[in-house]
mmCIF file with all atom_site columns, C-alpha atoms and ligand atoms in Angstrom:
data_model
loop_
_atom_site.group_PDB
_atom_site.id
_atom_site.type_symbol
_atom_site.label_atom_id
_atom_site.label_alt_id
_atom_site.label_comp_id
_atom_site.label_asym_id
_atom_site.label_entity_id
_atom_site.label_seq_id
_atom_site.pdbx_PDB_ins_code
_atom_site.Cartn_x
_atom_site.Cartn_y
_atom_site.Cartn_z
_atom_site.occupancy
_atom_site.B_iso_or_equiv
_atom_site.pdbx_formal_charge
_atom_site.auth_seq_id
_atom_site.auth_comp_id
_atom_site.auth_asym_id
_atom_site.auth_atom_id
_atom_site.pdbx_PDB_model_num
ATOM   1   C  CA  . MET U 1 1   ? 252.273 -249.778 63.466 1.00 42.00 ? 18  MET U CA  1
ATOM   2   C  CA  . SER U 1 2   ? 251.785 -253.382 62.394 1.00 51.00 ? 19  SER U CA  1
ATOM   3   C  CA  . ASP U 1 3   ? 249.120 -253.786 65.075 1.00 60.00 ? 20  ASP U CA  1
ATOM   4   C  CA  . LEU U 1 4   ? 247.292 -250.794 63.729 1.00 58.00 ? 21  LEU U CA  1
ATOM   5   C  CA  . SER U 1 5   ? 247.436 -251.949 60.136 1.00 73.00 ? 22  SER U CA  1
ATOM   6   C  CA  . GLU U 1 6   ? 246.216 -255.367 61.202 1.00 75.00 ? 23  GLU U CA  1
ATOM   7   C  CA  . LEU U 1 7   ? 243.291 -253.806 63.058 1.00 73.00 ? 24  LEU U CA  1
ATOM   8   C  CA  . TYR U 1 8   ? 242.684 -251.546 60.081 1.00 78.00 ? 25  TYR U CA  1
ATOM   9   C  CA  . GLN U 1 9   ? 242.502 -254.545 57.779 1.00 84.00 ? 26  GLN U CA  1
ATOM   10  C  CA  . GLN U 1 10  ? 240.205 -256.465 60.109 1.00 88.00 ? 27  GLN U CA  1
ATOM   11  C  CA  . VAL U 1 11  ? 237.763 -253.585 60.426 1.00 88.00 ? 28  VAL U CA  1
ATOM   12  C  CA  . ILE U 1 12  ? 237.782 -252.842 56.696 1.00 89.00 ? 29  ILE U CA  1
ATOM   13  C  CA  . LEU U 1 13  ? 237.239 -256.492 55.836 1.00 91.00 ? 30  LEU U CA  1
ATOM   14  C  CA  . ASP U 1 14  ? 234.490 -256.893 58.423 1.00 94.00 ? 31  ASP U CA  1
ATOM   15  C  CA  . HIS U 1 15  ? 232.558 -253.822 57.277 1.00 94.00 ? 32  HIS U CA  1
ATOM   16  C  CA  . ASN U 1 16  ? 233.066 -254.712 53.636 1.00 93.00 ? 33  ASN U CA  1
ATOM   17  C  CA  . LYS U 1 17  ? 231.702 -258.208 54.205 1.00 95.00 ? 34  LYS U CA  1
ATOM   18  C  CA  . SER U 1 18  ? 228.854 -257.184 56.522 1.00 96.00 ? 35  SER U CA  1
ATOM   19  C  CA  . PRO U 1 19  ? 228.163 -253.510 55.902 1.00 96.00 ? 36  PRO U CA  1
ATOM   20  C  CA  . ARG U 1 20  ? 226.000 -251.834 58.553 1.00 97.00 ? 37  ARG U CA  1
ATOM   21  C  CA  . ASN U 1 21  ? 222.811 -250.044 57.485 1.00 98.00 ? 38  ASN U CA  1
ATOM   22  C  CA  . PHE U 1 22  ? 223.209 -251.299 53.909 1.00 98.00 ? 39  PHE U CA  1
ATOM   23  C  CA  . ARG U 1 23  ? 219.660 -250.871 52.640 1.00 97.00 ? 40  ARG U CA  1
ATOM   24  C  CA  . LYS U 1 24  ? 217.249 -248.375 51.190 1.00 97.00 ? 41  LYS U CA  1
ATOM   25  C  CA  . LEU U 1 25  ? 215.776 -246.306 54.000 1.00 96.00 ? 42  LEU U CA  1
ATOM   26  C  CA  . GLU U 1 26  ? 211.992 -246.042 54.078 1.00 93.00 ? 43  GLU U CA  1
ATOM   27  C  CA  . GLY U 1 27  ? 210.905 -242.576 55.152 1.00 92.00 ? 44  GLY U CA  1
ATOM   28  C  CA  . ALA U 1 28  ? 214.195 -240.909 54.253 1.00 95.00 ? 45  ALA U CA  1
ATOM   29  C  CA  . ASN U 1 29  ? 213.746 -237.178 53.647 1.00 94.00 ? 46  ASN U CA  1
ATOM   30  C  CA  . ARG U 1 30  ? 217.315 -236.415 52.529 1.00 94.00 ? 47  ARG U CA  1
ATOM   31  C  CA  . THR U 1 31  ? 219.149 -238.420 49.915 1.00 95.00 ? 48  THR U CA  1
ATOM   32  C  CA  . ALA U 1 32  ? 222.114 -237.887 47.637 1.00 95.00 ? 49  ALA U CA  1
ATOM   33  C  CA  . GLU U 1 33  ? 224.152 -239.913 45.208 1.00 95.00 ? 50  GLU U CA  1
ATOM   34  C  CA  . GLY U 1 34  ? 227.918 -239.965 45.185 1.00 96.00 ? 51  GLY U CA  1
ATOM   35  C  CA  . TYR U 1 35  ? 230.359 -241.111 42.553 1.00 96.00 ? 52  TYR U CA  1
ATOM   36  C  CA  . ASN U 1 36  ? 234.114 -241.509 42.584 1.00 96.00 ? 53  ASN U CA  1
ATOM   37  C  CA  . PRO U 1 37  ? 235.180 -241.849 38.929 1.00 95.00 ? 54  PRO U CA  1
ATOM   38  C  CA  . LEU U 1 38  ? 238.775 -242.713 39.857 1.00 94.00 ? 55  LEU U CA  1
ATOM   39  C  CA  . CYS U 1 39  ? 237.721 -246.033 41.341 1.00 95.00 ? 56  CYS U CA  1
ATOM   40  C  CA  . GLY U 1 40  ? 234.123 -246.495 40.210 1.00 97.00 ? 57  GLY U CA  1
ATOM   41  C  CA  . ASP U 1 41  ? 232.646 -246.293 43.711 1.00 97.00 ? 58  ASP U CA  1
ATOM   42  C  CA  . GLN U 1 42  ? 228.994 -245.283 43.567 1.00 98.00 ? 59  GLN U CA  1
ATOM   43  C  CA  . PHE U 1 43  ? 226.688 -244.913 46.548 1.00 97.00 ? 60  PHE U CA  1
ATOM   44  C  CA  . THR U 1 44  ? 223.339 -243.462 47.511 1.00 97.00 ? 61  THR U CA  1
ATOM   45  C  CA  . VAL U 1 45  ? 223.049 -242.171 51.063 1.00 97.00 ? 62  VAL U CA  1
ATOM   46  C  CA  . TYR U 1 46  ? 219.622 -241.986 52.718 1.00 97.00 ? 63  TYR U CA  1
ATOM   47  C  CA  . VAL U 1 47  ? 218.995 -239.809 55.765 1.00 97.00 ? 64  VAL U CA  1
ATOM   48  C  CA  . LYS U 1 48  ? 215.917 -239.485 57.921 1.00 96.00 ? 65  LYS U CA  1
ATOM   49  C  CA  . PHE U 1 49  ? 216.396 -236.051 59.464 1.00 95.00 ? 66  PHE U CA  1
ATOM   50  C  CA  . GLU U 1 50  ? 213.832 -234.850 62.008 1.00 94.00 ? 67  GLU U CA  1
ATOM   51  C  CA  . ASP U 1 51  ? 213.895 -232.283 64.829 1.00 95.00 ? 68  ASP U CA  1
ATOM   52  C  CA  . ASP U 1 52  ? 217.548 -231.495 64.065 1.00 95.00 ? 69  ASP U CA  1
ATOM   53  C  CA  . VAL U 1 53  ? 218.530 -235.135 64.642 1.00 97.00 ? 70  VAL U CA  1
ATOM   54  C  CA  . ILE U 1 54  ? 219.663 -237.850 62.252 1.00 97.00 ? 71  ILE U CA  1
ATOM   55  C  CA  . LYS U 1 55  ? 217.057 -240.410 63.260 1.00 97.00 ? 72  LYS U CA  1
ATOM   56  C  CA  . ASP U 1 56  ? 218.293 -242.964 60.790 1.00 98.00 ? 73  ASP U CA  1
ATOM   57  C  CA  . ILE U 1 57  ? 220.816 -243.247 57.992 1.00 98.00 ? 74  ILE U CA  1
ATOM   58  C  CA  . SER U 1 58  ? 221.606 -245.926 55.434 1.00 98.00 ? 75  SER U CA  1
ATOM   59  C  CA  . PHE U 1 59  ? 223.390 -246.427 52.142 1.00 98.00 ? 76  PHE U CA  1
ATOM   60  C  CA  . GLN U 1 60  ? 223.258 -248.549 49.027 1.00 98.00 ? 77  GLN U CA  1
ATOM   61  C  CA  . GLY U 1 61  ? 225.500 -249.018 46.049 1.00 97.00 ? 78  GLY U CA  1
ATOM   62  C  CA  . SER U 1 62  ? 228.758 -250.618 45.112 1.00 96.00 ? 79  SER U CA  1
ATOM   63  C  CA  . GLY U 1 63  ? 232.408 -249.867 45.446 1.00 96.00 ? 80  GLY U CA  1
ATOM   64  C  CA  . CYS U 1 64  ? 235.762 -251.083 46.673 1.00 94.00 ? 81  CYS U CA  1
ATOM   65  C  CA  . ALA U 1 65  ? 236.304 -252.403 50.196 1.00 93.00 ? 82  ALA U CA  1
ATOM   66  C  CA  . ILE U 1 66  ? 237.523 -249.088 51.574 1.00 93.00 ? 83  ILE U CA  1
ATOM   67  C  CA  . SER U 1 67  ? 234.634 -247.039 50.201 1.00 96.00 ? 84  SER U CA  1
ATOM   68  C  CA  . LYS U 1 68  ? 232.105 -249.552 51.469 1.00 96.00 ? 85  LYS U CA  1
ATOM   69  C  CA  . ALA U 1 69  ? 233.702 -249.926 54.891 1.00 95.00 ? 86  ALA U CA  1
ATOM   70  C  CA  . SER U 1 70  ? 233.947 -246.156 55.248 1.00 96.00 ? 87  SER U CA  1
ATOM   71  C  CA  . ALA U 1 71  ? 230.256 -245.731 54.389 1.00 97.00 ? 88  ALA U CA  1
ATOM   72  C  CA  . SER U 1 72  ? 229.345 -248.481 56.845 1.00 97.00 ? 89  SER U CA  1
ATOM   73  C  CA  . LEU U 1 73  ? 231.393 -246.907 59.645 1.00 96.00 ? 90  LEU U CA  1
ATOM   74  C  CA  . MET U 1 74  ? 229.913 -243.532 58.773 1.00 97.00 ? 91  MET U CA  1
ATOM   75  C  CA  . THR U 1 75  ? 226.288 -244.632 59.124 1.00 97.00 ? 92  THR U CA  1
ATOM   76  C  CA  . ALA U 1 76  ? 227.045 -246.300 62.454 1.00 96.00 ? 93  ALA U CA  1
ATOM   77  C  CA  . SER U 1 77  ? 228.672 -243.149 63.817 1.00 96.00 ? 94  SER U CA  1
ATOM   78  C  CA  . LEU U 1 78  ? 226.183 -240.567 62.539 1.00 97.00 ? 95  LEU U CA  1
ATOM   79  C  CA  . LYS U 1 79  ? 222.964 -242.111 63.776 1.00 97.00 ? 96  LYS U CA  1
ATOM   80  C  CA  . GLY U 1 80  ? 221.473 -239.999 66.575 1.00 97.00 ? 97  GLY U CA  1
ATOM   81  C  CA  . LYS U 1 81  ? 223.701 -236.986 65.889 1.00 97.00 ? 98  LYS U CA  1
ATOM   82  C  CA  . THR U 1 82  ? 222.381 -233.437 65.520 1.00 97.00 ? 99  THR U CA  1
ATOM   83  C  CA  . GLU U 1 83  ? 223.194 -231.446 62.390 1.00 96.00 ? 100 GLU U CA  1
ATOM   84  C  CA  . GLY U 1 84  ? 225.839 -229.497 64.321 1.00 96.00 ? 101 GLY U CA  1
ATOM   85  C  CA  . GLU U 1 85  ? 227.496 -232.643 65.670 1.00 96.00 ? 102 GLU U CA  1
ATOM   86  C  CA  . ALA U 1 86  ? 227.434 -234.212 62.224 1.00 97.00 ? 103 ALA U CA  1
ATOM   87  C  CA  . GLU U 1 87  ? 229.123 -231.126 60.735 1.00 95.00 ? 104 GLU U CA  1
ATOM   88  C  CA  . ILE U 1 88  ? 231.919 -231.330 63.304 1.00 93.00 ? 105 ILE U CA  1
ATOM   89  C  CA  . LEU U 1 89  ? 232.402 -235.037 62.651 1.00 94.00 ? 106 LEU U CA  1
ATOM   90  C  CA  . PHE U 1 90  ? 232.370 -234.496 58.882 1.00 95.00 ? 107 PHE U CA  1
ATOM   91  C  CA  . ASP U 1 91  ? 235.056 -231.834 59.218 1.00 93.00 ? 108 ASP U CA  1
ATOM   92  C  CA  . ARG U 1 92  ? 237.244 -234.008 61.468 1.00 92.00 ? 109 ARG U CA  1
ATOM   93  C  CA  . VAL U 1 93  ? 236.998 -237.033 59.210 1.00 94.00 ? 110 VAL U CA  1
ATOM   94  C  CA  . ARG U 1 94  ? 237.751 -234.927 56.143 1.00 92.00 ? 111 ARG U CA  1
ATOM   95  C  CA  . LYS U 1 95  ? 240.896 -233.594 57.832 1.00 91.00 ? 112 LYS U CA  1
ATOM   96  C  CA  . MET U 1 96  ? 241.894 -237.016 59.117 1.00 91.00 ? 113 MET U CA  1
ATOM   97  C  CA  . LEU U 1 97  ? 241.689 -238.539 55.630 1.00 91.00 ? 114 LEU U CA  1
ATOM   98  C  CA  . ILE U 1 98  ? 244.015 -235.930 54.149 1.00 89.00 ? 115 ILE U CA  1
ATOM   99  C  CA  . GLY U 1 99  ? 246.382 -236.239 57.099 1.00 87.00 ? 116 GLY U CA  1
ATOM   100 C  CA  . GLU U 1 100 ? 245.709 -232.840 58.606 1.00 88.00 ? 117 GLU U CA  1
ATOM   101 C  CA  . LEU U 1 101 ? 244.322 -234.154 61.861 1.00 83.00 ? 118 LEU U CA  1
ATOM   102 C  CA  . ASP U 1 102 ? 247.294 -235.424 63.760 1.00 66.00 ? 119 ASP U CA  1
ATOM   103 C  CA  . THR U 1 103 ? 246.646 -234.772 67.422 1.00 66.00 ? 120 THR U CA  1
ATOM   104 C  CA  . LYS U 1 104 ? 245.924 -237.858 69.446 1.00 66.00 ? 121 LYS U CA  1
ATOM   105 C  CA  . SER U 1 105 ? 243.003 -236.283 71.278 1.00 65.00 ? 122 SER U CA  1
ATOM   106 C  CA  . ASN U 1 106 ? 241.151 -235.534 68.066 1.00 73.00 ? 123 ASN U CA  1
ATOM   107 C  CA  . LEU U 1 107 ? 241.753 -239.069 66.850 1.00 74.00 ? 124 LEU U CA  1
ATOM   108 C  CA  . HIS U 1 108 ? 240.466 -240.419 70.140 1.00 76.00 ? 125 HIS U CA  1
ATOM   109 C  CA  . GLU U 1 109 ? 237.236 -238.461 69.757 1.00 80.00 ? 126 GLU U CA  1
ATOM   110 C  CA  . LEU U 1 110 ? 236.687 -240.104 66.400 1.00 85.00 ? 127 LEU U CA  1
ATOM   111 C  CA  . GLY U 1 111 ? 236.439 -243.522 68.059 1.00 83.00 ? 128 GLY U CA  1
ATOM   112 C  CA  . LYS U 1 112 ? 236.138 -246.339 65.547 1.00 84.00 ? 129 LYS U CA  1
ATOM   113 C  CA  . LEU U 1 113 ? 236.428 -243.896 62.671 1.00 89.00 ? 130 LEU U CA  1
ATOM   114 C  CA  . SER U 1 114 ? 240.071 -243.349 63.604 1.00 85.00 ? 131 SER U CA  1
ATOM   115 C  CA  . ILE U 1 115 ? 240.720 -246.723 61.951 1.00 83.00 ? 132 ILE U CA  1
ATOM   116 C  CA  . LEU U 1 116 ? 240.424 -244.846 58.661 1.00 87.00 ? 133 LEU U CA  1
ATOM   117 C  CA  . SER U 1 117 ? 243.312 -242.551 59.563 1.00 84.00 ? 134 SER U CA  1
ATOM   118 C  CA  . GLY U 1 118 ? 245.649 -245.044 57.865 1.00 82.00 ? 135 GLY U CA  1
ATOM   119 C  CA  . VAL U 1 119 ? 244.053 -244.110 54.550 1.00 85.00 ? 136 VAL U CA  1
ATOM   120 C  CA  . CYS U 1 120 ? 245.957 -240.814 54.377 1.00 81.00 ? 137 CYS U CA  1
ATOM   121 C  CA  . ASN U 1 121 ? 249.083 -242.881 53.650 1.00 82.00 ? 138 ASN U CA  1
ATOM   122 C  CA  . PHE U 1 122 ? 247.451 -244.055 50.429 1.00 83.00 ? 139 PHE U CA  1
ATOM   123 C  CA  . PRO U 1 123 ? 246.528 -240.915 48.438 1.00 85.00 ? 140 PRO U CA  1
ATOM   124 C  CA  . SER U 1 124 ? 244.713 -242.888 45.739 1.00 86.00 ? 141 SER U CA  1
ATOM   125 C  CA  . ARG U 1 125 ? 242.370 -244.268 48.432 1.00 90.00 ? 142 ARG U CA  1
ATOM   126 C  CA  . VAL U 1 126 ? 241.477 -240.978 50.089 1.00 93.00 ? 143 VAL U CA  1
ATOM   127 C  CA  . LYS U 1 127 ? 238.618 -240.343 47.668 1.00 94.00 ? 144 LYS U CA  1
ATOM   128 C  CA  . CYS U 1 128 ? 237.285 -243.854 48.213 1.00 95.00 ? 145 CYS U CA  1
ATOM   129 C  CA  . ALA U 1 129 ? 237.104 -243.242 51.954 1.00 95.00 ? 146 ALA U CA  1
ATOM   130 C  CA  . SER U 1 130 ? 235.721 -239.711 51.715 1.00 96.00 ? 147 SER U CA  1
ATOM   131 C  CA  . LEU U 1 131 ? 233.053 -240.392 49.067 1.00 97.00 ? 148 LEU U CA  1
ATOM   132 C  CA  . SER U 1 132 ? 230.292 -241.460 51.446 1.00 97.00 ? 149 SER U CA  1
ATOM   133 C  CA  . TRP U 1 133 ? 231.003 -238.490 53.717 1.00 97.00 ? 150 TRP U CA  1
ATOM   134 C  CA  . HIS U 1 134 ? 230.717 -235.973 50.899 1.00 95.00 ? 151 HIS U CA  1
ATOM   135 C  CA  . THR U 1 135 ? 227.561 -237.725 49.741 1.00 96.00 ? 152 THR U CA  1
ATOM   136 C  CA  . PHE U 1 136 ? 226.116 -237.590 53.246 1.00 97.00 ? 153 PHE U CA  1
ATOM   137 C  CA  . HIS U 1 137 ? 226.979 -233.907 53.474 1.00 95.00 ? 154 HIS U CA  1
ATOM   138 C  CA  . ALA U 1 138 ? 225.214 -233.167 50.192 1.00 94.00 ? 155 ALA U CA  1
ATOM   139 C  CA  . ALA U 1 139 ? 222.175 -235.087 51.424 1.00 95.00 ? 156 ALA U CA  1
ATOM   140 C  CA  . LEU U 1 140 ? 222.094 -233.249 54.737 1.00 93.00 ? 157 LEU U CA  1
ATOM   141 C  CA  . LYS U 1 141 ? 222.358 -229.905 52.973 1.00 89.00 ? 158 LYS U CA  1
ATOM   142 C  CA  . GLY U 1 142 ? 219.446 -230.966 50.821 1.00 82.00 ? 159 GLY U CA  1
ATOM   143 C  CA  . GLU U 1 143 ? 221.413 -230.296 47.676 1.00 61.00 ? 160 GLU U CA  1
ATOM   144 C  CA  . GLY U 1 144 ? 220.001 -233.475 46.232 1.00 55.00 ? 161 GLY U CA  1
ATOM   145 C  CA  . LYS U 1 145 ? 222.426 -233.515 43.360 1.00 57.00 ? 162 LYS U CA  1
ATOM   146 C  CA  . LEU U 1 146 ? 225.198 -235.873 42.428 1.00 63.00 ? 163 LEU U CA  1
ATOM   147 C  CA  . ALA U 1 147 ? 228.142 -235.535 44.776 1.00 67.00 ? 164 ALA U CA  1
ATOM   148 C  CA  . SER U 1 148 ? 231.409 -236.261 43.048 1.00 69.00 ? 165 SER U CA  1
ATOM   149 C  CA  . THR U 1 149 ? 234.896 -236.546 44.439 1.00 70.00 ? 166 THR U CA  1
ATOM   150 C  CA  . GLU U 1 150 ? 236.113 -234.575 41.432 1.00 65.00 ? 167 GLU U CA  1
HETATM 151 ZN ZN1 . ZN  I 2 .   ? 237.335 -247.101 45.800 1.00 65.20 ? 206 ZN  I ZN1 1
#
């Protein structure tokens, strides 16, 4: 357990300090904004979606270390995925963050994202970690409106 929490901290700190795909995406055709009023996390997610594939994805904004690290991990894991694959991943991550995904095989399939499974032990942080995912989902669905964790 202490190994896991140490790894968790390292990954969160690394992605918070050097977030991946942290920029405005030129040529994005799906975007959405997300806001978590409980913590003040606010992000815009940009998606370039073509031929049923997420060709590129990025985010911008500000928030706590967990929200930023989660968004960074998300962009790295969604690039190149089809809409169907992204939906499956979204559903798994959502369940993992609320502690409803507890089989080892499912966690294994999540790869690096499984680092975030520790978040379900901190209920006040769940919305920080899930914000970027809900924002991505709104963008993919083309809803184009403000995604809120409320
Ligand atoms: Zn937060």
